[in-house]
Coordinates of C-alpha atoms and ligand atoms in Angstrom, one line a residue:
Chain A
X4 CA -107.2 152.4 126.0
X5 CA -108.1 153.6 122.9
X6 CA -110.5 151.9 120.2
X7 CA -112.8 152.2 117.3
X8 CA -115.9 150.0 117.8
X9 CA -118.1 149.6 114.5
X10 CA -121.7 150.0 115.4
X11 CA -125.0 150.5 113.7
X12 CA -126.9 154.0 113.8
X13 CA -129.6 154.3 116.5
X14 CA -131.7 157.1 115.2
X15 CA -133.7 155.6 112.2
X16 CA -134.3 152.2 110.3
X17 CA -132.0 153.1 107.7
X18 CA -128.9 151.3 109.9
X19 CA -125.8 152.8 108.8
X20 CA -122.4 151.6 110.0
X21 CA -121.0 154.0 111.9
X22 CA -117.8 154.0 114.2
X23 CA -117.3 155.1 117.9
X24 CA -114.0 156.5 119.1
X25 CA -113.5 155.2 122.4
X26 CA -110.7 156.6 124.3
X27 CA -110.5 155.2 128.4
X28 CA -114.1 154.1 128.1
X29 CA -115.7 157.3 126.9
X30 CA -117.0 158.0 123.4
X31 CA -115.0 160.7 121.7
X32 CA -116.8 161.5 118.5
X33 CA -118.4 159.0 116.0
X34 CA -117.3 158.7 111.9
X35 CA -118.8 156.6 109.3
X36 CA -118.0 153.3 108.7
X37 CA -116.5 153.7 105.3
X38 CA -116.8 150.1 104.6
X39 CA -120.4 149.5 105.6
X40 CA -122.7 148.8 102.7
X41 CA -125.8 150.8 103.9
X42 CA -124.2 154.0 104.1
X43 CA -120.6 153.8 102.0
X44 CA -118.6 156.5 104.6
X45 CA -121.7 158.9 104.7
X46 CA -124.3 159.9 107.5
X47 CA -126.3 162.4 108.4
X48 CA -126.4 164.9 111.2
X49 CA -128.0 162.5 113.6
X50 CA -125.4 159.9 112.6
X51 CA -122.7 162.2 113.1
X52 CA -123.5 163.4 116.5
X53 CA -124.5 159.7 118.2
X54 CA -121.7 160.3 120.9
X55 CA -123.6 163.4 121.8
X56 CA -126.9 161.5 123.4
X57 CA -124.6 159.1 124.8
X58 CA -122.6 161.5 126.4
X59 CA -125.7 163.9 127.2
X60 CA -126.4 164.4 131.1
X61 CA -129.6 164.1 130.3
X62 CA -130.0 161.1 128.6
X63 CA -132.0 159.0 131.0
X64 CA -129.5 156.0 132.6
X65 CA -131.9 153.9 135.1
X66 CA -136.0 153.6 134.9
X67 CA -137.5 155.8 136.8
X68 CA -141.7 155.8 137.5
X69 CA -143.5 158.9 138.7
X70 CA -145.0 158.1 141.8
X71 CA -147.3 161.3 143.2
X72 CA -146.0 163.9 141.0
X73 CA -142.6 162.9 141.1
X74 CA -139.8 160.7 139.4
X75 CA -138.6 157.8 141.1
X76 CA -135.3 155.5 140.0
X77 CA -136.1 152.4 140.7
X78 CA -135.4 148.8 139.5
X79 CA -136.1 147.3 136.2
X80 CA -137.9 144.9 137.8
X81 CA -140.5 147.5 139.3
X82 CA -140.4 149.7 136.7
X83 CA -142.2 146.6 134.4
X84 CA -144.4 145.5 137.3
X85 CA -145.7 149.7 137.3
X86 CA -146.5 149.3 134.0
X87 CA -148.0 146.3 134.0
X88 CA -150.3 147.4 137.0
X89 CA -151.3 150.3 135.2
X90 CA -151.9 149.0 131.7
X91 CA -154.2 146.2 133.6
X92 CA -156.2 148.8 135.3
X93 CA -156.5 151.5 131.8
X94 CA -158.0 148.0 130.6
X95 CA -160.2 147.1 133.0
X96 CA -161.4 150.5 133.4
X97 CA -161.6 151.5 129.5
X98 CA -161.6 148.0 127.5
X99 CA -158.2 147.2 125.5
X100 CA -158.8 149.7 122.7
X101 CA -157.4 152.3 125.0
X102 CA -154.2 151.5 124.5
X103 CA -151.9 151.8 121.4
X104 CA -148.7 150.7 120.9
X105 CA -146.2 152.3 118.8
X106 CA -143.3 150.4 117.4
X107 CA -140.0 150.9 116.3
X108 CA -137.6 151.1 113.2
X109 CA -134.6 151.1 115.5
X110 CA -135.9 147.4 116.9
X111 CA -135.2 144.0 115.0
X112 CA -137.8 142.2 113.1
X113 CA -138.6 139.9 115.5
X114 CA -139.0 142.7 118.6
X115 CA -141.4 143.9 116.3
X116 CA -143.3 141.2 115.8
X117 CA -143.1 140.1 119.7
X118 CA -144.6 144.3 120.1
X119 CA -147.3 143.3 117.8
X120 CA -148.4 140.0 119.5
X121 CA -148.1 141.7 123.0
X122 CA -150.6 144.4 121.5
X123 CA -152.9 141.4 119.6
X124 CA -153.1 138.5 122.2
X125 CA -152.0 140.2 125.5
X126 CA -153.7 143.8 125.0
X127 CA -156.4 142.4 123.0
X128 CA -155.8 145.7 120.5
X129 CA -155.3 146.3 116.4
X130 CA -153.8 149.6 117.9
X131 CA -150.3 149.3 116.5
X132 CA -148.6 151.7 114.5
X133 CA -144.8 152.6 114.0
X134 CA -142.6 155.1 114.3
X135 CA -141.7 155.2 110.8
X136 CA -145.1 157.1 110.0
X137 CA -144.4 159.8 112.2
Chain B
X7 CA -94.0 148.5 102.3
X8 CA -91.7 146.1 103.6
X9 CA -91.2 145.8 107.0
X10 CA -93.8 147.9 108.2
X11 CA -95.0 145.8 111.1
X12 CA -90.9 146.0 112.3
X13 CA -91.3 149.4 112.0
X14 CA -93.9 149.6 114.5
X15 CA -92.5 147.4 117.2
X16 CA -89.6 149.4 116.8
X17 CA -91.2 152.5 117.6
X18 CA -93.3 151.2 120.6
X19 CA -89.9 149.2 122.1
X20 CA -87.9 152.1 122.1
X21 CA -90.3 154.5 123.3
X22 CA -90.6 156.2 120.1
X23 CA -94.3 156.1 120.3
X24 CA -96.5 155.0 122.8
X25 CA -99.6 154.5 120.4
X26 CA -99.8 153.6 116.8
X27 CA -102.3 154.5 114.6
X28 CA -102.9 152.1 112.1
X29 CA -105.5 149.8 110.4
X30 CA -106.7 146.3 111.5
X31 CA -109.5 143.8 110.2
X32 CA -112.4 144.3 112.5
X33 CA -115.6 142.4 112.1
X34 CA -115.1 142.1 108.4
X35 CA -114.3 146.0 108.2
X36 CA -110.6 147.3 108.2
X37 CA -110.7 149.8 111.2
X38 CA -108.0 152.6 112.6
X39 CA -106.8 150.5 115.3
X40 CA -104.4 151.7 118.1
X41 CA -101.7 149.3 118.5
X42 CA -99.5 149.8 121.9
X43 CA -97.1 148.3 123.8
X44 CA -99.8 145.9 125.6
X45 CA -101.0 144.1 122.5
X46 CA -97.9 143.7 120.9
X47 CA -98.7 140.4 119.5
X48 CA -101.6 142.3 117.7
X49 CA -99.1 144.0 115.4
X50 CA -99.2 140.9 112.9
X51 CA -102.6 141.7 111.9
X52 CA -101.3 145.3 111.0
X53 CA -102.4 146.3 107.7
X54 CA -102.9 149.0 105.2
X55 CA -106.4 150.1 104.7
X56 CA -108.5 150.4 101.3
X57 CA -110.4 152.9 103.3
X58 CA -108.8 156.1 104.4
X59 CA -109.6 157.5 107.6
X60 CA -108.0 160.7 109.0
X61 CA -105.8 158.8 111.7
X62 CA -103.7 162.7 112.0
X63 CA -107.1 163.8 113.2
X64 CA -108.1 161.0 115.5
X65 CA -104.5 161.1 116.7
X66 CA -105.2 165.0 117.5
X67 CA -108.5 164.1 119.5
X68 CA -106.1 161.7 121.6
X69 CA -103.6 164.4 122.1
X70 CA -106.2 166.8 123.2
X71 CA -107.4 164.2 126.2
X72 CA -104.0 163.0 127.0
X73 CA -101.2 165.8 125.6
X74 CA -97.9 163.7 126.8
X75 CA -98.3 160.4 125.0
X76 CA -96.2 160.0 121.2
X77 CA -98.3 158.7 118.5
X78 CA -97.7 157.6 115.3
X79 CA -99.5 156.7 112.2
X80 CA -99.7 154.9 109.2
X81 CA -100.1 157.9 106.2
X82 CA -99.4 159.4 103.3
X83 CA -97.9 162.6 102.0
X84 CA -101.7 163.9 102.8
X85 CA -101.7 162.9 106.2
X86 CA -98.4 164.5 106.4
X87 CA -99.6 167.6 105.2
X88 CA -102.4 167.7 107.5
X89 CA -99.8 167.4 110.7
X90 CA -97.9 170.5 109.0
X91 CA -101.3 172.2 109.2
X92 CA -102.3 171.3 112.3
X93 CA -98.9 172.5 114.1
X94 CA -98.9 175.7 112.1
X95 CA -102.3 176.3 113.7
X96 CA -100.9 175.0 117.2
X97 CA -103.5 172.0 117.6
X98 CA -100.3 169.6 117.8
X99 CA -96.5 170.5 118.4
X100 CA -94.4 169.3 115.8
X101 CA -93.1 165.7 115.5
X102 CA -95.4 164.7 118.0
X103 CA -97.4 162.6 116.0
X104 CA -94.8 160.6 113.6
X105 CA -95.8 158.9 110.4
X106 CA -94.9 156.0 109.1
X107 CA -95.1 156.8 105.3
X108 CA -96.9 154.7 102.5
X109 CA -97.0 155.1 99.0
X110 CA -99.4 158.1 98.2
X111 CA -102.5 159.1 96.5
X112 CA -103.0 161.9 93.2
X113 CA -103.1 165.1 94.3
X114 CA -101.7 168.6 92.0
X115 CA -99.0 168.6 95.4
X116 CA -97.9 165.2 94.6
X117 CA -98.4 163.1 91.8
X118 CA -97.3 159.8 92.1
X119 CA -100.5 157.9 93.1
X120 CA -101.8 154.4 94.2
X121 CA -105.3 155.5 96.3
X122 CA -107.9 153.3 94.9
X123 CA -110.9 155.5 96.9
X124 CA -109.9 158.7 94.7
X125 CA -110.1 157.0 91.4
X126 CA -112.7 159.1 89.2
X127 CA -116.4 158.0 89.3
X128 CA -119.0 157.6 87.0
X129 CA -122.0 160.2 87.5
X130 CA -125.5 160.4 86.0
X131 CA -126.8 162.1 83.4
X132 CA -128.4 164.8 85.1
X133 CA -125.4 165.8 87.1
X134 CA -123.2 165.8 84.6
X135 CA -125.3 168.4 82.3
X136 CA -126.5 170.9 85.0
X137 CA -124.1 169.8 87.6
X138 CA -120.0 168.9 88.1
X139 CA -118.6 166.3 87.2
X140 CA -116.6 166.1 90.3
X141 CA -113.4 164.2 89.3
X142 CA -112.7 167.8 86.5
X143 CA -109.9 169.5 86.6
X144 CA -110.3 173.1 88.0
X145 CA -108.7 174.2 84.4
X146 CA -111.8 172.6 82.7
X147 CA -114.4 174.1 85.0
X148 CA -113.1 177.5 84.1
X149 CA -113.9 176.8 80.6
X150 CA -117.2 177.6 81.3
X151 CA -118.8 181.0 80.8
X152 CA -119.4 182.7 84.4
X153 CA -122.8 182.3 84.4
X154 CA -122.9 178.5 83.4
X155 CA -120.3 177.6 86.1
X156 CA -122.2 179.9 88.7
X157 CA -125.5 177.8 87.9
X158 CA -123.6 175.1 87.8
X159 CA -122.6 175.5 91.4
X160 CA -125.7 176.6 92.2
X161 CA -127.1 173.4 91.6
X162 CA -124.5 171.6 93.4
X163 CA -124.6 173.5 96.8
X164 CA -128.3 173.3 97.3
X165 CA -128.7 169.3 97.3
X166 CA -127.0 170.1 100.8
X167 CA -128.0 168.1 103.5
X168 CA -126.2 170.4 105.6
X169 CA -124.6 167.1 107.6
X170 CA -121.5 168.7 108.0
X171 CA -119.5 165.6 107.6
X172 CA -117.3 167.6 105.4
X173 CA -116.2 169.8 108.2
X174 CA -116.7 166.4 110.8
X175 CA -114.3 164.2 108.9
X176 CA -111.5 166.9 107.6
X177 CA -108.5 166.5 109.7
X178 CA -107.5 170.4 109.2
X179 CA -111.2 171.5 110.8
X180 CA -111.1 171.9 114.3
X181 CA -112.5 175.0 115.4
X182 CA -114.5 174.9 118.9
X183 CA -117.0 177.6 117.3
X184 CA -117.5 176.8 113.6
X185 CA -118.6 179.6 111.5
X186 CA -120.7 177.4 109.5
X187 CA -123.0 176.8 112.9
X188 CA -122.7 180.8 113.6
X189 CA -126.3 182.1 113.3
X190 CA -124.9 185.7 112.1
X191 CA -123.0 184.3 109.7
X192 CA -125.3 181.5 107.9
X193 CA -129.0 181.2 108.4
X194 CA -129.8 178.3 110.8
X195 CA -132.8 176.3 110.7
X196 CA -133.2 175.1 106.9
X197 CA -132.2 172.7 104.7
X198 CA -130.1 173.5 101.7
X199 CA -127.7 175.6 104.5
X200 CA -128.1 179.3 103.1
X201 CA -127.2 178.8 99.3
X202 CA -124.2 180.0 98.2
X203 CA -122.8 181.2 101.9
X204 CA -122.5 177.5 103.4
X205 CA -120.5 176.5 100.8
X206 CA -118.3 179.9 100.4
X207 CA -117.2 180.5 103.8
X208 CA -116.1 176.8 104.5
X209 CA -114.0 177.5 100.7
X210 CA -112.9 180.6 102.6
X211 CA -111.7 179.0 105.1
X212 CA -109.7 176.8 103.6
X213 CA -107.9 178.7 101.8
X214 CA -104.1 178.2 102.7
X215 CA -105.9 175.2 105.1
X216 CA -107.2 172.7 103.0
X217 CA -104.5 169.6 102.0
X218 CA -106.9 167.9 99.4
X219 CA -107.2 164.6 101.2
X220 CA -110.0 164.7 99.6
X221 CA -112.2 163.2 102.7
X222 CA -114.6 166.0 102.5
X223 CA -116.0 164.8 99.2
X224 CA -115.6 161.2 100.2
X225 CA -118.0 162.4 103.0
X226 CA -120.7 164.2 101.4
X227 CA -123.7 162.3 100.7
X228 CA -124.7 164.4 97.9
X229 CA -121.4 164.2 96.1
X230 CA -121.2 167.6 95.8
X231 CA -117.9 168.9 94.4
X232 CA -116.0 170.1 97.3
X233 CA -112.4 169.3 96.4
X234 CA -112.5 171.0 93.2
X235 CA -114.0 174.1 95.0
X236 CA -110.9 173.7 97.7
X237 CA -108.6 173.2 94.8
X238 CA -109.4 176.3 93.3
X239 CA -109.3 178.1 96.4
X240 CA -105.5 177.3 97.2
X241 CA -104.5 177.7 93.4
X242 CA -105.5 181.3 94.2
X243 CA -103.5 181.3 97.5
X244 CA -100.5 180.1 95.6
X245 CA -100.8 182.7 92.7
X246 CA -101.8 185.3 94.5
X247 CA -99.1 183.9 97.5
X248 CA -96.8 181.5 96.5
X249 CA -98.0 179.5 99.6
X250 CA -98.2 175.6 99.7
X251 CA -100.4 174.2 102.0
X252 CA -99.2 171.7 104.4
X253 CA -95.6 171.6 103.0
X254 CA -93.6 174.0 105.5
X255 CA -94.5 175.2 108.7
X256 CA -95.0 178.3 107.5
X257 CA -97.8 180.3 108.5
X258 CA -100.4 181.0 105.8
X259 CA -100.8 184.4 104.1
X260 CA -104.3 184.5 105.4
X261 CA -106.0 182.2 108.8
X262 CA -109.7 181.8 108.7
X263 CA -110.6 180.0 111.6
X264 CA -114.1 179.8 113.7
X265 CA -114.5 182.2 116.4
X266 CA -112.4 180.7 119.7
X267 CA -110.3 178.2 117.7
X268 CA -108.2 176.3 120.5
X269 CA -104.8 177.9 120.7
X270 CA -105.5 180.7 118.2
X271 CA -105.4 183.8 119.1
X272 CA -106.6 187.1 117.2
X273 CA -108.6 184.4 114.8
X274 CA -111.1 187.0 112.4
X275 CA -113.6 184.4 111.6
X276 CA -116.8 187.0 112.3
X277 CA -115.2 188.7 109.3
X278 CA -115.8 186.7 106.6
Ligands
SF4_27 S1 -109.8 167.9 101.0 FE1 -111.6 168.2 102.3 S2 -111.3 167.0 104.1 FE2 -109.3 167.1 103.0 S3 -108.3 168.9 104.0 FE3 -109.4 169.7 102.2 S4 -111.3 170.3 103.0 FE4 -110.5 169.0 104.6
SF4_28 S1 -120.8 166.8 103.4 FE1 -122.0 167.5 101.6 S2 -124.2 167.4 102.3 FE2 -122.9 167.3 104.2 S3 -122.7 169.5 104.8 FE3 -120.9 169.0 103.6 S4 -121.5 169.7 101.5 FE4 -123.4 169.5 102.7
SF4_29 S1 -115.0 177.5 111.2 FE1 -114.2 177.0 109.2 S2 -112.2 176.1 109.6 FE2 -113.3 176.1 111.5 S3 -114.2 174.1 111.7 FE3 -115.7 175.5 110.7 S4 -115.4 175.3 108.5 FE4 -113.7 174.4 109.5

C-alpha cells in the first residue's frame, strides 16, 4: 500500500532521479533520489513539487479538441485524426513552411529524431526548434 | 546488527507494527521500502542503506493519511531524536512510530559514529577563502572577526537557489504555512531568497527544533552551510536554556513554527 517508486524528473533535460511516495495509489510528495548520479540527493523547486502537477485538478487527463469554440474529450484516436486534418489543410492552404515544430528535452533521443523526420519528410519543413532555447 | 531482519518479522507477527520502514535494493538504488505483513518473504532483502532518508518523516506523512496503523523504522539516534520532536510538537503521539536502532552517525549529541554520508568533504578554493568550509566546527567559525564571518555568510546564503529542499527533506519541518513562503515575512519572487532573512528565520526556527541529521545540507544544491548555522543556533538554546533537542519530551524554551502548524496552537510565527 505504500511505496517509493524511483523516477526521472519531467520538467527539464537535466533528468534527475527523483523518488515518488506512493501511498494507496496516490502520490504523496516526491524527494531526491540520493543515489542517482545526475542529481546526488538534490533538485530544484520544479523537482521537488512533481507530485503537485500530477495531483493538480487541472492537469489535463484525456485529449480534448475544440470543436466551435469549445473543448471536447474525445478519443486518442480522434484527437490525432483532428490534427492531422488540420495540419493537411494549413498545408494545403499556406505551403509546409507554415508549420513549426518544437521539440523536446523531456523526450528521448530517438522521439526527437522521429519529431524531426516528421517535420523534414512528412511536413516538408526546416522549421524545428526545441524547447531547450526557450 | 544481528538479527535485524528477525526483528522485523517479529514486530509485524505480533502486531507490533503494521508497516516497517526500512531500506531495500530497488532498480540498482537502495530505496525506503515499506515492508508489511503481505510481503513477508520480502524481508530477506532488508537492508541498511548508505543513503539516509528521513523514514521518521515519511512514516509521519503515512500517519497523517492513515492515523491508526503502528510503524516502525530502521534509524538512528537522529531519527530518534526527530520522533521526540515531532511528538513534542504533536505531529505523532509517542511510541507510535518504533525504531529499530542502528549504529549512529557524529553529531556534538552523540558521538560514537559510523555515517559514511557525513564524512567531511573537500571544497574548492574559492569557497574555502570567501566562503565555509562546511564540515568546521562552530568553535572555529567564531574565530573569525564579526565582520569576516558576516561576509562570510553573506556569501554563502546568496548562492541560494531558494529550492527549499532544506525545509522539504527535514523531518522536524512540517508546518502547513511556512514562514519562508509568507510574502510579509520574506520577499517572494527572486532568486537568492531575500539575503540574510531566508536563511535567519529558518535558523530561528530551529532553534530548540533542529536534531542535526544533517539532511538539510545533504539537500542543498549549493552546499551552503546549514548545519553549522543550526548547530550554533541550539548551542545558544542550551546555554542560554539548558535545552537538548530531541532528547526528552520536553517542550522547548521557545516554538517557532509557520503560521497554522497542524496541531499547534498559539504558534507566533508572524513574529519573527
Ligand atoms: S540538520 Fe537540517 S534537516 Fe536535520 S533536523 Fe536540522 S534543519 Fe532539519
Ligand atoms: S537547500 Fe540550499 S539552495 Fe535550497 S533553499 Fe535551502 S539553502 Fe537554499
Ligand atoms: S515555518 Fe519554519 S519550521 Fe515551519 S516548515 Fe517553514 S522553516 Fe520549517
Amino acid at each position: 500500500m505504500y511505496k517509493l517508486v524511483p523516477s526521472v524528473c519531467s520538467y527539464c533535460g537535466t533528468g534527475c532521479g527523483v523518488l515518488f511516495e506512493v501511498l494507496d495509489g496516490r502520490i504523496l510528495g516526491t524527494l531526491p533520489l540520493k543515489t542517482h548520479p545526475v542529481n546526488e540527493g538534490k533538485l530544484c523547486i520544479k523537482g521537488w513539487n512533481l507530485h503537485e502537477y500530477v495531483n493538480s485538478f487541472m492537469r489535463l487527463q484525456a485529449p480534448r479538441v475544440r470543436i466551435n469554440g469549445r473543448l471536447h474529450q474525445v478519443t486518442w484516436d480522434r484527437a490525432i485524426q483532428f490534427a492531422a486534418d488540420r495540419l493537411k489543410k494549413v498545408i494545403a492552404e499556406h505551403g509546409p513552411d507554415s508549420v513549426g515544430v518544437l521539440a523536446s528535452a523531456k523526450i528521448t533521443n530517438e522521439e526527437n529524431y522521429l519529431l524531426q523526420k516528421f517535420a523534414r519528410a512528412a511536413v516538408g519543413t526546416n522549421n524545428v526548434d526545441h524547447c531547450a532555447r526557450l | 546488527m544481528p538479527d535485524m531482519k528477525a526483528t522485523v518479522r517479529e514486530w509485524l507477527d505480533t502486531g507490533k507494527v503494521d508497516l516497517f520502514l526500512g531500506y531495500k535494493q530497488v532498480e540498482g538504488h537502495p530505496l525506503p521500502y515499506a515492508f508489511d505483513r503481505d510481503n513477508l518473504e520480502e524481508l530477506q532483502d532488508l537492508m541498511e542503506s548508505p543513503a539516509r532518508y528521513p523514514l521518521e518523516k515519511l512514516g509521519a506523512g503515512i500517519l497523517a493519511v492513515q492515523p491508526n496503523l503502528k510503524i516502525g523504522i530502521l534509524g538512528r539516534d537522529c531519527n530518534r531524536r526527530a520522533l521526540n520532536v515531532l511528538a513534542v510538537h504533536q505531529q505523532i503521539t509517542p511510541g507510535q512510530i518504533e525504531v529499530l536502532e542502528l549504529k549512529c552517525c557524529p553529531s556534538p549529541l552523540h558521538k560514537h559514529a559510523d555515517c559514511s554520508s557525513l564524512e567531511p568533504r573537500t571544497y574548492g578554493p574559492v569557497k574555502l577563502e570567501v566562503g565555509i568550509d562546511n564540515s568546521m566546527p562552530t568553535a572555529r567559525m567564531e574565530q573569525f572577526d564579526q565582520r569576516t564571518r558576516f561576509d562570510k555568510w553573506l556569501y554563502e546564503f546568496q548562492k541560494c537557489l531558494k529550492c527549499y529542499g532544506c525545509r522539504d527533506i527535514c523531518p522536524v519541518c512540517f508546518c502547513k504555512e511556512c514562514s519562508l513562503e509568507h510574502a510579509d515575512l520574506v520577499e517572494t519572487g527572486g532568486v537568492p531568497p531575500e539575503v540574510p532573512l531566508f536563511h535567519l528565520i529558518r535558523a530561528v526556527h530551529m532553534a530548540g527544533r533542529c536534531i542535526d541529521c544533517g539532511l538539510c545540507e545533504d539537500a542543498c544544491p549549493v552546499d551552503i552551510p546549514l548545519r553549522l548555522l543550526y548547530r550554533k543556533v541550539n548551542e545558544i538554546v542550551k546555554d542560554l536554556f539548558g535545552y537538548e533537542t530531541g532528547l526528552s519530551l520536553e517542550q522547548p524554551p521557545l516554538s517557532i513554527l509557520g503560521e497554522c502548524a497542524p496541531g499547534v496552537t498559539g504558534s507566533h510565527g508572524a513574529a519573527v
